[in-house]
Coordinates of C-alpha atoms in Angstrom, one line a residue:
Chain M
M8 CA -65.5 9.6 12.2
I9 CA -63.2 9.3 9.2
M10 CA -62.6 5.7 8.4
H11 CA -59.9 4.8 6.0
P12 CA -59.2 1.3 4.7
Q13 CA -56.8 -0.9 6.7
F14 CA -53.2 -0.1 5.9
H15 CA -50.9 -3.0 5.2
Y16 CA -47.1 -2.9 5.5
E17 CA -46.8 -3.1 1.7
D18 CA -48.9 0.1 1.3
V19 CA -46.6 2.2 3.3
E20 CA -43.6 4.1 1.9
V21 CA -40.8 5.8 3.8
G22 CA -41.3 9.6 3.4
S23 CA -45.1 9.4 2.8
E24 CA -47.6 11.2 5.1
I25 CA -50.2 9.2 7.0
P26 CA -53.8 10.4 7.1
S27 CA -54.1 13.6 9.1
L28 CA -56.6 14.2 11.9
E29 CA -58.3 17.5 12.6
K30 CA -59.1 18.4 16.2
N31 CA -61.0 21.5 17.5
P32 CA -60.4 21.6 21.2
T33 CA -62.7 23.9 23.1
T34 CA -62.7 25.1 26.7
Q35 CA -65.5 22.6 27.3
Q36 CA -63.3 19.8 26.1
L37 CA -60.6 20.9 28.5
V38 CA -63.1 20.7 31.4
K39 CA -64.2 17.2 30.2
Y40 CA -60.5 16.2 30.0
A41 CA -59.8 17.5 33.4
G42 CA -62.7 15.4 34.8
A43 CA -61.8 12.3 32.9
S44 CA -58.1 12.4 33.6
G45 CA -58.2 13.9 37.1
D46 CA -55.8 16.7 36.1
F47 CA -57.3 19.7 37.8
Y48 CA -54.4 22.1 37.4
Q49 CA -56.3 25.5 37.1
I50 CA -54.3 26.8 34.1
H51 CA -56.5 24.5 32.0
Y52 CA -59.9 25.9 32.9
D53 CA -59.6 29.0 35.1
K54 CA -58.8 32.0 32.9
D55 CA -58.0 34.4 35.8
Y56 CA -55.7 31.9 37.3
A57 CA -54.0 31.3 34.0
L58 CA -53.6 35.1 33.4
G59 CA -52.2 35.5 36.9
N60 CA -49.6 32.9 36.0
G61 CA -48.4 34.9 33.1
L62 CA -50.2 32.8 30.5
P63 CA -52.2 34.3 27.6
G64 CA -55.3 32.5 28.8
V65 CA -56.2 28.9 29.6
I66 CA -54.0 26.4 27.8
I67 CA -54.6 22.9 26.5
H68 CA -53.3 20.0 28.7
G69 CA -50.1 18.6 27.2
A70 CA -51.6 15.2 27.9
L71 CA -54.7 16.0 25.8
K72 CA -52.4 16.9 22.9
N73 CA -50.7 13.6 23.6
A74 CA -54.1 11.9 23.3
F75 CA -54.7 13.5 19.9
L76 CA -51.5 12.1 18.6
G77 CA -52.5 8.7 20.1
Q78 CA -55.7 8.9 18.1
L79 CA -53.7 9.7 15.0
M80 CA -51.7 6.6 15.4
T81 CA -54.5 4.1 16.4
D82 CA -56.5 5.4 13.4
F83 CA -53.5 4.7 11.2
A84 CA -52.8 1.3 12.7
G85 CA -56.5 0.4 12.2
A86 CA -58.4 -2.6 13.5
Q87 CA -55.6 -5.0 12.6
G88 CA -52.6 -2.9 13.5
T89 CA -51.1 -2.3 17.0
L90 CA -49.5 0.8 18.5
R91 CA -46.3 -0.2 20.2
R92 CA -44.7 3.1 21.2
L93 CA -45.7 6.7 21.4
A94 CA -43.4 9.5 22.5
V95 CA -44.3 13.2 22.5
Q96 CA -42.5 16.4 23.6
Y97 CA -44.2 19.7 24.4
R98 CA -42.3 22.6 22.9
G99 CA -45.0 25.2 23.3
M100 CA -48.4 26.0 24.5
D101 CA -51.7 25.9 22.5
Q102 CA -55.0 27.5 23.4
P103 CA -58.5 26.2 23.0
G104 CA -60.6 27.7 20.2
E105 CA -58.0 27.0 17.6
K106 CA -57.9 24.1 15.1
L107 CA -55.0 21.6 15.6
I108 CA -54.1 19.2 12.9
A109 CA -52.3 16.0 13.9
R110 CA -49.9 14.8 11.2
G111 CA -47.4 12.1 10.7
R112 CA -44.8 10.9 8.2
V113 CA -43.3 7.4 7.8
T114 CA -39.6 7.5 8.7
R115 CA -38.7 3.8 8.7
K116 CA -40.2 0.4 7.9
A117 CA -38.6 -2.9 8.8
V118 CA -39.4 -6.5 9.6
E119 CA -38.2 -7.2 13.1
G120 CA -38.7 -10.5 14.9
G121 CA -41.3 -11.5 12.3
E122 CA -43.3 -8.3 12.8
H123 CA -43.9 -5.6 10.2
V124 CA -42.9 -2.4 12.0
V125 CA -43.5 1.1 10.8
E126 CA -42.0 4.2 12.5
C127 CA -43.4 7.7 12.1
E128 CA -42.5 11.2 13.1
I129 CA -45.7 12.9 14.4
W130 CA -46.7 16.4 15.3
L131 CA -49.6 18.8 15.9
E132 CA -49.8 21.9 13.8
N133 CA -51.8 25.0 14.7
S134 CA -53.3 27.4 12.2
K135 CA -50.1 29.5 12.3
G136 CA -48.2 26.4 11.3
D137 CA -46.4 26.1 14.7
K138 CA -45.5 22.6 15.7
N139 CA -45.8 22.9 19.5
T140 CA -46.1 19.2 20.0
T141 CA -43.8 16.7 18.3
G142 CA -42.9 13.1 18.7
T143 CA -42.4 9.6 17.3
A144 CA -44.5 6.5 17.1
I145 CA -44.1 2.9 16.2
V146 CA -46.9 0.6 15.0
V147 CA -47.1 -3.0 13.8
L148 CA -49.1 -3.4 10.6
P149 CA -50.6 -6.5 9.1
T150 CA -49.1 -7.7 5.8
R151 CA -50.9 -8.7 2.6
A152 CA -48.7 -11.8 2.5
G153 CA -50.5 -12.9 5.7
Chain T
M8 CA -31.7 32.2 42.4
A9 CA -29.6 29.3 43.7
D10 CA -26.8 28.3 41.2
K11 CA -27.7 24.7 41.7
L12 CA -31.1 23.1 41.7
V13 CA -30.2 19.4 41.6
T14 CA -28.0 18.9 44.6
D15 CA -26.4 15.6 45.5
E16 CA -29.1 15.2 48.1
I17 CA -31.8 15.7 45.4
K18 CA -30.0 13.2 43.2
R19 CA -30.3 10.6 45.9
R20 CA -34.1 10.5 45.2
I21 CA -33.4 8.7 41.9
G22 CA -34.7 5.2 42.4
L23 CA -37.4 6.3 44.9
Q24 CA -40.5 4.2 44.3
S25 CA -44.1 4.8 45.1
E26 CA -46.2 2.3 47.1
P27 CA -48.0 0.1 44.5
F28 CA -51.8 0.4 44.4
V29 CA -54.5 -1.4 42.4
V30 CA -57.2 0.2 40.4
E31 CA -60.1 -1.5 38.8
V32 CA -60.8 -0.3 35.2
E33 CA -64.4 0.4 34.7
R34 CA -66.0 0.2 31.3
G35 CA -67.6 3.6 31.8
A36 CA -64.3 5.2 32.7
I37 CA -62.8 4.0 29.4
R38 CA -65.8 5.4 27.5
R39 CA -65.7 8.7 29.4
F40 CA -62.0 9.1 28.7
A41 CA -62.5 8.4 25.0
E42 CA -65.3 10.9 24.9
A43 CA -63.2 13.5 26.6
I44 CA -60.4 13.2 24.1
G45 CA -62.9 13.1 21.3
D46 CA -61.9 9.7 19.9
P47 CA -64.9 7.9 18.4
N48 CA -63.1 4.6 17.7
P49 CA -65.6 1.8 18.4
V50 CA -63.0 -0.3 20.3
F51 CA -62.8 2.5 22.9
N52 CA -66.5 3.3 23.0
D53 CA -68.9 0.6 22.0
E54 CA -68.8 -2.8 23.7
K55 CA -71.1 -4.4 21.0
A56 CA -69.0 -3.2 18.1
A57 CA -65.8 -4.0 20.1
R58 CA -66.9 -7.7 20.5
K59 CA -66.3 -8.2 16.8
S60 CA -62.7 -6.7 17.1
R61 CA -59.7 -9.0 17.6
F62 CA -59.7 -8.2 21.3
G63 CA -63.3 -9.4 21.8
T64 CA -64.1 -6.5 24.1
M65 CA -63.5 -2.8 24.5
I66 CA -59.9 -1.7 25.2
A67 CA -58.5 1.5 26.7
P68 CA -57.1 4.3 24.4
P69 CA -53.3 4.9 24.4
T70 CA -53.2 7.6 27.0
F71 CA -56.0 6.2 29.3
C72 CA -53.5 5.4 32.0
R73 CA -53.2 9.1 32.7
S74 CA -56.5 8.7 34.5
L75 CA -55.4 6.0 36.9
G76 CA -53.9 8.3 39.5
A77 CA -50.2 7.4 39.4
V78 CA -48.3 9.0 42.3
P79 CA -46.3 11.9 40.8
L80 CA -43.5 11.6 43.4
L81 CA -42.6 15.2 42.9
R82 CA -43.4 16.3 46.4
E83 CA -41.1 13.5 47.7
I84 CA -38.2 14.9 45.6
G85 CA -38.6 18.3 47.2
L86 CA -37.0 20.5 44.6
G87 CA -38.3 23.7 46.2
T88 CA -39.2 25.2 42.8
H89 CA -42.5 26.9 42.3
R90 CA -43.4 26.3 38.7
I91 CA -43.8 23.1 36.7
L92 CA -44.4 22.2 33.1
D93 CA -45.2 18.9 31.5
G94 CA -42.3 18.2 29.2
G95 CA -43.7 15.1 27.5
S96 CA -44.3 11.4 27.7
E97 CA -43.0 8.2 26.2
W98 CA -45.4 5.2 26.2
E99 CA -44.6 1.6 25.5
Y100 CA -47.5 -0.8 25.0
F101 CA -47.6 -4.5 25.7
E102 CA -51.0 -6.0 26.6
P103 CA -54.2 -4.0 26.0
I104 CA -56.1 -2.8 29.1
R105 CA -59.6 -4.2 29.2
P106 CA -62.7 -3.3 31.2
G107 CA -62.6 -5.1 34.6
D108 CA -58.8 -5.3 34.6
R109 CA -57.3 -4.7 38.0
I110 CA -54.2 -2.7 37.2
T111 CA -51.2 -2.4 39.6
V112 CA -49.7 1.1 39.3
V113 CA -46.1 1.7 40.5
S114 CA -44.0 4.9 39.8
R115 CA -40.3 5.3 40.2
V116 CA -38.0 8.3 39.9
A117 CA -35.9 7.3 36.9
D118 CA -33.8 10.5 36.5
I119 CA -33.3 14.0 37.8
R120 CA -31.0 16.3 36.0
E121 CA -30.3 20.0 35.7
A122 CA -30.5 22.0 32.5
K123 CA -30.3 25.6 31.4
G124 CA -32.9 26.8 29.0
R125 CA -35.0 29.8 28.1
L126 CA -36.6 29.5 31.5
G127 CA -33.2 29.8 33.2
L128 CA -32.0 27.0 35.6
M129 CA -34.4 24.0 35.4
A130 CA -34.6 20.6 36.8
L131 CA -35.8 17.8 34.5
V132 CA -37.4 14.9 36.4
V133 CA -38.3 11.6 34.7
V134 CA -40.8 9.4 36.4
E135 CA -41.4 6.0 35.0
T136 CA -44.8 4.4 35.8
T137 CA -45.6 0.7 35.1
Y138 CA -49.2 -0.6 34.7
T139 CA -49.5 -4.4 35.3
N140 CA -52.7 -6.4 35.0
Q141 CA -54.2 -9.0 37.4
F142 CA -52.4 -11.8 35.5
G143 CA -49.0 -10.2 36.1
E144 CA -48.7 -9.0 32.5
R145 CA -47.1 -5.7 31.8
C146 CA -49.7 -3.5 29.9
V147 CA -48.0 -0.1 29.7
T148 CA -44.9 1.7 30.7
Q149 CA -45.0 5.5 30.8
R150 CA -42.0 7.7 31.2
N151 CA -43.0 11.3 31.9
T152 CA -40.7 14.3 32.0
S153 CA -41.6 17.3 34.1
I154 CA -39.7 20.6 34.0
H155 CA -39.2 22.5 37.3
Y156 CA -38.1 26.1 37.5

């Protein structure tokens, strides 16, 4: 696991990228996710079924890609930060066996109701550079001022 | 294909609510979910390490509520379409979910609207699910959009 030091509100600049997260989903992970989430739609583990539905093969659960972006943000928030909001849209499909990189960029920072709020645009990028999953997230970070 | 998917009758399903149910969150279920998504964060996996966290215990990862079996309400809407895609989710977080919590799950049809896209005529359905703990504190709100065509 990649650990980075706790980010504080003062460390963060609008426009800067947050630490990225590399994920390598496999068909085995899709089966594990189906079991853990209870989403047994066959397009995620039955290749014949997926092909019969006009898909190029089994595809990654949108919700698993959502989870990857959740991990990106809880890693960024760190032990002292808090994830407040996470929104994702699925614009295209991704298949297992391909590296996905979760990335984010700070779009806004503000002190709201005494809290140090940081907003990010977030996305998953495949090896072709396609951004098939995009979204936004809001975290509250600790401040060095205490 | 019909020229209208979201009829006035379908629109009347907006506001439809599921029967609330209660699910107890097991520590093992949190750990299994974290393992399935490949998130090694100790607060989602390791009770001993998580005791030193500010929560004093393990907590559930951000999309864990996906595993709690919310009622999708899509059959009740009865669109009559054959294909469905997950369009995305919006999550709001309030209180963390901890092992042993008894979470009340309620879903409500928040919106149904028609759209035209690359798939032709589609219906976009937004279902909002709330997750409330045994102390009556809201933990999570999830708004999920599904695409029907």
